[in-house]
């Protein structure tokens, strides 16, 4: 297999090398996607379907699904945004610690190894009205009874889901941000300190521009993960409106067979939205980066 003058493989050669692993994955994913799209149009269903080709998509215009769409977008945006903000600040704080102390910060990785369902149960234990925080608020006199504790879970605004994702996703941001910060010359920060720059100024003018490519990628990953995840919204989310993933699950498994094309139509639109979001966000971030470099 030949290489170019720089020693790098061409795109075709790289794809050929990856084909033994990539082809089965592409076939499974592509086959599943093609089946979902076909069934959303009433084709390839294992039962007689009397609706038209676009009947399933017309079902998605029902009013209560608009609430599910808004809730899913809000939860994904809030959880990903807060995780990126908290994770980048925490990574900077850890990076500034002496090497002897940095090894003790490994505890921040604990949520990474917890399965999402365990994070959901932790949210119930700590945030519900019969949980740890409500009991603590009652014993120190902040509320008259544990039932008076604010409804964080099942409050209709996705607060429990957002907090659970914040706990789960922030370590992921810290991990990738720390890897990027370790490639940054500490002399830049020391020089800024010599000119009496504040910590906020250093973070805004040196740290954030260095972390920007990583944070853009992490935000896309976390946004789409929160937008399409099922387990945590199923445990600590509202029943109505529910997250789109929960709505798709209910349509497919808890309703009649005639609702399965609607579930497939919903999943197809979620996939198309995810692809469109990646393209639009990547282009927007690239243009903003080019403008900043020109300034």
CSV table of C-alpha atoms in Angstrom, one decimal:
chain,number,residue,atom,x,y,z
A,1,UNK,CA,0.0,0.0,0.0
A,2,UNK,CA,1.5,3.3,-1.1
A,3,UNK,CA,1.8,6.5,0.8
A,4,UNK,CA,2.1,10.1,-0.4
A,5,UNK,CA,5.3,12.3,0.1
A,6,UNK,CA,4.3,13.1,3.7
A,7,UNK,CA,3.9,9.5,4.6
A,8,UNK,CA,0.2,9.8,5.1
A,9,UNK,CA,-2.4,7.4,3.7
A,10,UNK,CA,-4.9,8.7,1.2
A,11,UNK,CA,-8.6,8.7,2.1
A,12,UNK,CA,-9.3,5.6,-0.1
A,13,UNK,CA,-6.5,3.7,1.5
A,14,UNK,CA,-7.6,4.7,5.0
A,15,UNK,CA,-11.2,3.6,4.3
A,16,UNK,CA,-9.8,0.3,2.9
A,17,UNK,CA,-7.9,-0.4,6.1
A,18,UNK,CA,-10.9,0.4,8.2
A,19,UNK,CA,-13.4,-1.6,6.1
A,20,UNK,CA,-13.2,-4.9,8.1
A,21,UNK,CA,-14.5,-3.1,11.2
A,22,UNK,CA,-16.5,-0.3,9.5
A,23,UNK,CA,-18.5,-2.3,7.1
A,24,UNK,CA,-20.5,-4.4,9.7
A,25,UNK,CA,-21.2,-1.2,11.7
A,26,UNK,CA,-22.3,0.7,8.6
A,27,UNK,CA,-24.4,-2.2,7.4
A,28,UNK,CA,-26.2,-2.5,10.8
A,29,UNK,CA,-26.7,1.2,11.3
A,30,UNK,CA,-27.6,1.8,7.6
A,31,UNK,CA,-30.0,-1.1,7.6
A,32,UNK,CA,-31.7,0.0,10.8
A,33,UNK,CA,-32.0,3.6,9.5
A,34,UNK,CA,-33.4,2.4,6.2
A,35,UNK,CA,-36.0,0.2,7.9
A,36,UNK,CA,-37.0,3.0,10.2
A,37,UNK,CA,-37.5,5.4,7.3
A,38,UNK,CA,-39.4,2.8,5.3
A,39,UNK,CA,-41.7,2.0,8.2
A,40,UNK,CA,-42.3,5.7,8.9
A,41,UNK,CA,-43.9,5.8,5.4
A,42,UNK,CA,-46.0,2.7,6.1
A,43,UNK,CA,-43.7,0.3,4.1
A,44,UNK,CA,-42.1,-3.0,5.4
A,45,UNK,CA,-44.4,-3.2,8.4
A,46,UNK,CA,-45.1,-6.7,9.9
A,47,UNK,CA,-48.9,-5.9,9.9
A,48,UNK,CA,-51.5,-4.4,7.5
A,49,UNK,CA,-51.3,-0.7,7.6
A,50,UNK,CA,-54.2,1.4,6.3
A,51,UNK,CA,-52.7,4.8,6.7
A,52,UNK,CA,-51.2,6.8,3.9
A,53,UNK,CA,-47.6,7.3,3.1
A,54,UNK,CA,-47.4,10.5,5.2
A,55,UNK,CA,-50.1,9.7,7.8
A,56,UNK,CA,-47.4,9.0,10.5
A,57,UNK,CA,-45.8,12.4,9.9
A,58,UNK,CA,-49.2,14.1,10.1
A,59,UNK,CA,-49.6,12.5,13.5
A,60,UNK,CA,-46.5,14.3,14.7
A,61,UNK,CA,-48.3,17.7,14.4
A,62,UNK,CA,-50.4,16.9,17.4
A,63,UNK,CA,-50.2,19.7,20.0
A,64,UNK,CA,-48.7,17.7,22.9
A,65,UNK,CA,-45.7,16.7,20.8
A,66,UNK,CA,-44.8,20.4,20.4
A,67,UNK,CA,-44.3,20.5,24.2
A,68,UNK,CA,-42.1,17.4,24.0
A,69,UNK,CA,-40.0,19.0,21.3
A,70,UNK,CA,-39.5,22.2,23.3
A,71,UNK,CA,-38.7,20.2,26.5
A,72,UNK,CA,-36.1,18.1,24.6
A,73,UNK,CA,-34.4,21.1,23.1
A,74,UNK,CA,-34.4,23.0,26.5
A,75,UNK,CA,-33.0,20.0,28.4
A,76,UNK,CA,-30.3,19.3,25.8
A,77,UNK,CA,-29.3,23.0,25.5
A,78,UNK,CA,-29.3,23.7,29.3
A,79,UNK,CA,-27.5,20.5,30.3
A,80,UNK,CA,-24.9,20.7,27.6
A,81,UNK,CA,-24.3,24.4,28.1
A,82,UNK,CA,-24.0,24.2,31.9
A,83,UNK,CA,-21.7,21.1,31.6
A,84,UNK,CA,-19.4,22.9,29.3
A,85,UNK,CA,-19.2,26.0,31.5
A,86,UNK,CA,-18.7,24.1,34.7
A,87,UNK,CA,-16.4,21.6,33.2
A,88,UNK,CA,-14.1,24.2,31.6
A,89,UNK,CA,-13.8,26.2,34.8
A,90,UNK,CA,-13.2,23.1,36.9
A,91,UNK,CA,-10.5,21.9,34.4
A,92,UNK,CA,-8.8,25.2,34.6
A,93,UNK,CA,-8.8,25.1,38.4
A,94,UNK,CA,-7.4,21.6,38.4
A,95,UNK,CA,-4.7,22.5,35.8
A,96,UNK,CA,-3.5,25.3,38.1
A,97,UNK,CA,-3.0,23.0,41.0
A,98,UNK,CA,0.5,21.7,41.8
A,99,UNK,CA,1.3,18.2,40.4
A,100,UNK,CA,1.2,16.7,43.8
A,101,UNK,CA,-2.4,17.8,44.4
A,102,UNK,CA,-3.7,17.1,40.9
A,103,UNK,CA,-3.5,13.3,41.5
A,104,UNK,CA,-6.1,13.7,44.3
A,105,UNK,CA,-8.6,15.3,41.9
A,106,UNK,CA,-9.1,11.9,40.2
A,107,UNK,CA,-12.4,11.7,42.1
A,108,UNK,CA,-14.0,13.9,39.6
A,109,UNK,CA,-14.0,10.9,37.2
A,110,UNK,CA,-16.5,8.9,39.3
A,111,UNK,CA,-19.6,9.9,37.4
A,112,UNK,CA,-18.0,8.8,34.2
A,113,UNK,CA,-18.0,5.1,35.3
A,114,UNK,CA,-21.6,5.2,36.6
A,115,UNK,CA,-24.2,4.0,34.2
A,116,UNK,CA,-26.9,6.5,33.4
A,117,UNK,CA,-29.6,4.5,35.2
A,118,UNK,CA,-27.5,4.7,38.4
A,119,UNK,CA,-27.3,8.5,38.0
A,120,UNK,CA,-31.1,8.6,37.6
A,121,UNK,CA,-31.5,6.7,40.9
A,122,UNK,CA,-29.0,9.1,42.6
A,123,UNK,CA,-31.1,12.0,41.4
A,124,UNK,CA,-34.2,10.4,42.9
A,125,UNK,CA,-32.4,9.8,46.2
A,126,UNK,CA,-31.1,13.3,46.5
A,127,UNK,CA,-33.6,15.6,44.7
A,128,UNK,CA,-37.0,14.1,45.3
A,129,UNK,CA,-39.4,15.5,48.0
A,130,UNK,CA,-38.7,12.4,50.1
A,131,UNK,CA,-34.9,12.5,49.4
A,132,UNK,CA,-31.8,13.7,51.2
A,133,UNK,CA,-32.0,17.4,50.3
A,134,UNK,CA,-35.6,17.7,51.4
A,135,UNK,CA,-34.9,15.9,54.7
A,136,UNK,CA,-31.9,18.2,55.3
A,137,UNK,CA,-34.0,21.3,54.5
A,138,UNK,CA,-36.7,20.1,57.0
A,139,UNK,CA,-34.2,19.3,59.8
A,140,UNK,CA,-32.5,22.7,59.6
A,141,UNK,CA,-35.9,24.5,59.5
A,142,UNK,CA,-35.9,25.8,55.9
A,143,UNK,CA,-39.3,24.1,55.2
A,144,UNK,CA,-42.1,23.1,57.5
A,145,UNK,CA,-42.5,19.6,56.0
A,146,UNK,CA,-40.4,17.6,53.5
A,147,UNK,CA,-43.4,18.0,51.1
A,148,UNK,CA,-42.9,21.7,51.1
A,149,UNK,CA,-39.5,21.2,49.4
A,150,UNK,CA,-39.5,22.7,45.8
A,151,UNK,CA,-40.4,20.1,43.2
A,152,UNK,CA,-37.1,19.6,41.3
A,153,UNK,CA,-38.2,16.3,39.9
A,154,UNK,CA,-41.3,16.0,37.8
A,155,UNK,CA,-41.8,19.8,38.0
A,156,UNK,CA,-42.6,20.2,34.3
A,157,UNK,CA,-39.4,22.0,33.3
A,158,UNK,CA,-36.9,19.1,33.3
A,159,UNK,CA,-34.9,20.3,36.3
A,160,UNK,CA,-34.2,16.8,37.5
A,161,UNK,CA,-33.0,15.6,34.1
A,162,UNK,CA,-30.8,18.7,33.6
A,163,UNK,CA,-29.1,18.2,37.1
A,164,UNK,CA,-28.6,14.5,36.5
A,165,UNK,CA,-27.0,15.2,33.1
A,166,UNK,CA,-24.9,18.0,34.6
A,167,UNK,CA,-23.5,15.5,37.2
A,168,UNK,CA,-22.9,12.9,34.5
A,169,UNK,CA,-21.5,15.1,31.7
A,170,UNK,CA,-19.3,17.7,33.6
A,171,UNK,CA,-16.4,15.1,34.2
A,172,UNK,CA,-16.4,14.4,30.5
A,173,UNK,CA,-15.8,18.1,29.8
A,174,UNK,CA,-13.1,18.2,32.5
A,175,UNK,CA,-11.3,15.2,31.0
A,176,UNK,CA,-11.1,16.5,27.5
A,177,UNK,CA,-10.4,20.1,28.6
A,178,UNK,CA,-7.5,19.0,30.8
A,179,UNK,CA,-6.0,17.1,27.9
A,180,UNK,CA,-6.1,20.3,25.9
A,181,UNK,CA,-4.7,22.5,28.7
A,182,UNK,CA,-1.7,20.2,29.2
A,183,UNK,CA,-0.7,21.2,25.6
A,184,UNK,CA,-0.8,24.9,26.6
A,185,UNK,CA,2.4,26.7,27.4
A,186,UNK,CA,2.1,27.8,31.2
A,187,UNK,CA,4.4,30.7,30.3
A,188,UNK,CA,1.5,32.5,28.7
A,189,UNK,CA,-0.5,32.5,31.9
A,190,UNK,CA,2.6,33.5,34.0
A,191,UNK,CA,3.3,36.4,31.6
A,192,UNK,CA,-0.3,37.5,31.9
A,193,UNK,CA,0.1,37.4,35.7
A,194,UNK,CA,3.2,39.6,35.5
A,195,UNK,CA,1.1,42.2,33.7
A,196,UNK,CA,-1.4,42.0,36.5
A,197,UNK,CA,-4.2,40.4,34.4
A,198,UNK,CA,-7.0,39.1,36.6
A,199,UNK,CA,-8.0,35.5,36.6
A,200,UNK,CA,-11.2,36.2,34.7
A,201,UNK,CA,-9.2,38.1,32.0
A,202,UNK,CA,-6.7,35.2,31.7
A,203,UNK,CA,-9.5,32.7,31.5
A,204,UNK,CA,-11.4,34.7,28.8
A,205,UNK,CA,-8.4,35.7,26.7
A,206,UNK,CA,-6.0,32.8,26.9
A,207,UNK,CA,-7.8,29.7,28.3
A,208,UNK,CA,-11.1,29.9,26.4
A,209,UNK,CA,-9.6,30.5,22.9
A,210,UNK,CA,-7.3,27.5,23.5
A,211,UNK,CA,-10.1,25.3,24.6
A,212,UNK,CA,-12.6,26.6,22.0
A,213,UNK,CA,-12.2,23.7,19.5
A,214,UNK,CA,-12.5,21.1,22.2
A,215,UNK,CA,-15.5,22.8,23.8
A,216,UNK,CA,-17.3,23.1,20.5
A,217,UNK,CA,-16.9,19.4,19.8
A,218,UNK,CA,-17.9,18.4,23.4
A,219,UNK,CA,-21.0,20.7,23.2
A,220,UNK,CA,-22.2,18.9,20.1
A,221,UNK,CA,-21.7,15.5,21.6
A,222,UNK,CA,-23.4,16.4,24.9
A,223,UNK,CA,-26.3,18.2,23.2
A,224,UNK,CA,-27.1,15.3,21.0
A,225,UNK,CA,-26.6,12.8,23.8
A,226,UNK,CA,-29.0,14.6,26.1
A,227,UNK,CA,-31.5,15.2,23.2
A,228,UNK,CA,-31.8,11.6,22.3
A,229,UNK,CA,-31.1,9.7,25.6
A,230,UNK,CA,-33.8,7.6,27.1
A,231,UNK,CA,-32.8,6.2,30.5
A,232,UNK,CA,-32.5,9.3,32.7
A,233,UNK,CA,-35.6,11.0,31.2
A,234,UNK,CA,-37.6,7.8,31.7
A,235,UNK,CA,-36.6,7.7,35.4
A,236,UNK,CA,-36.7,11.3,36.5
A,237,UNK,CA,-38.6,13.0,33.7
A,238,UNK,CA,-42.1,14.3,33.4
A,239,UNK,CA,-44.8,12.0,31.8
A,240,UNK,CA,-46.4,14.9,29.9
A,241,UNK,CA,-44.8,16.4,28.1
A,242,UNK,CA,-42.1,13.8,28.0
A,243,UNK,CA,-38.8,13.9,26.3
A,244,UNK,CA,-39.0,12.8,22.6
A,245,UNK,CA,-37.1,9.6,23.3
A,246,UNK,CA,-39.7,8.6,25.9
A,247,UNK,CA,-42.5,9.6,23.5
A,248,UNK,CA,-41.0,7.3,20.8
A,249,UNK,CA,-40.7,4.5,23.3
A,250,UNK,CA,-44.3,4.8,24.4
A,251,UNK,CA,-45.5,5.0,20.8
A,252,UNK,CA,-43.7,1.9,19.8
A,253,UNK,CA,-44.1,-0.4,22.9
A,254,UNK,CA,-47.1,0.9,24.8
A,255,UNK,CA,-49.6,1.9,22.1
A,256,UNK,CA,-51.2,-0.1,19.3
A,257,UNK,CA,-49.4,-1.5,16.3
A,258,UNK,CA,-50.9,1.2,14.2
A,259,UNK,CA,-48.8,3.8,16.2
A,260,UNK,CA,-45.5,2.2,15.3
A,261,UNK,CA,-45.1,4.1,12.0
A,262,UNK,CA,-45.5,7.3,14.1
A,263,UNK,CA,-42.7,6.2,16.4
A,264,UNK,CA,-40.5,5.5,13.4
A,265,UNK,CA,-41.4,8.9,11.9
A,266,UNK,CA,-40.4,10.6,15.2
A,267,UNK,CA,-37.1,8.7,15.3
A,268,UNK,CA,-36.4,9.7,11.6
A,269,UNK,CA,-37.0,13.3,12.3
A,270,UNK,CA,-34.8,13.2,15.4
A,271,UNK,CA,-32.0,11.7,13.3
A,272,UNK,CA,-32.4,14.4,10.6
A,273,UNK,CA,-32.4,17.1,13.2
A,274,UNK,CA,-29.2,15.7,14.7
A,275,UNK,CA,-27.4,15.7,11.4
A,276,UNK,CA,-28.6,19.2,10.6
A,277,UNK,CA,-27.6,20.4,14.0
A,278,UNK,CA,-24.0,19.1,13.6
A,279,UNK,CA,-23.7,20.7,10.1
A,280,UNK,CA,-25.1,24.1,11.2
A,281,UNK,CA,-23.2,24.3,14.5
A,282,UNK,CA,-19.9,23.2,13.0
A,283,UNK,CA,-20.1,25.8,10.2
A,284,UNK,CA,-21.2,28.6,12.6
A,285,UNK,CA,-18.4,27.8,15.0
A,286,UNK,CA,-15.9,27.7,12.1
A,287,UNK,CA,-17.0,31.1,10.9
A,288,UNK,CA,-16.8,32.6,14.4
A,289,UNK,CA,-13.3,31.2,14.7
A,290,UNK,CA,-12.2,32.7,11.4
A,291,UNK,CA,-13.6,36.1,12.4
A,292,UNK,CA,-11.8,36.0,15.8
A,293,UNK,CA,-8.5,35.2,14.1
A,294,UNK,CA,-8.9,38.2,11.7
A,295,UNK,CA,-9.5,40.6,14.7
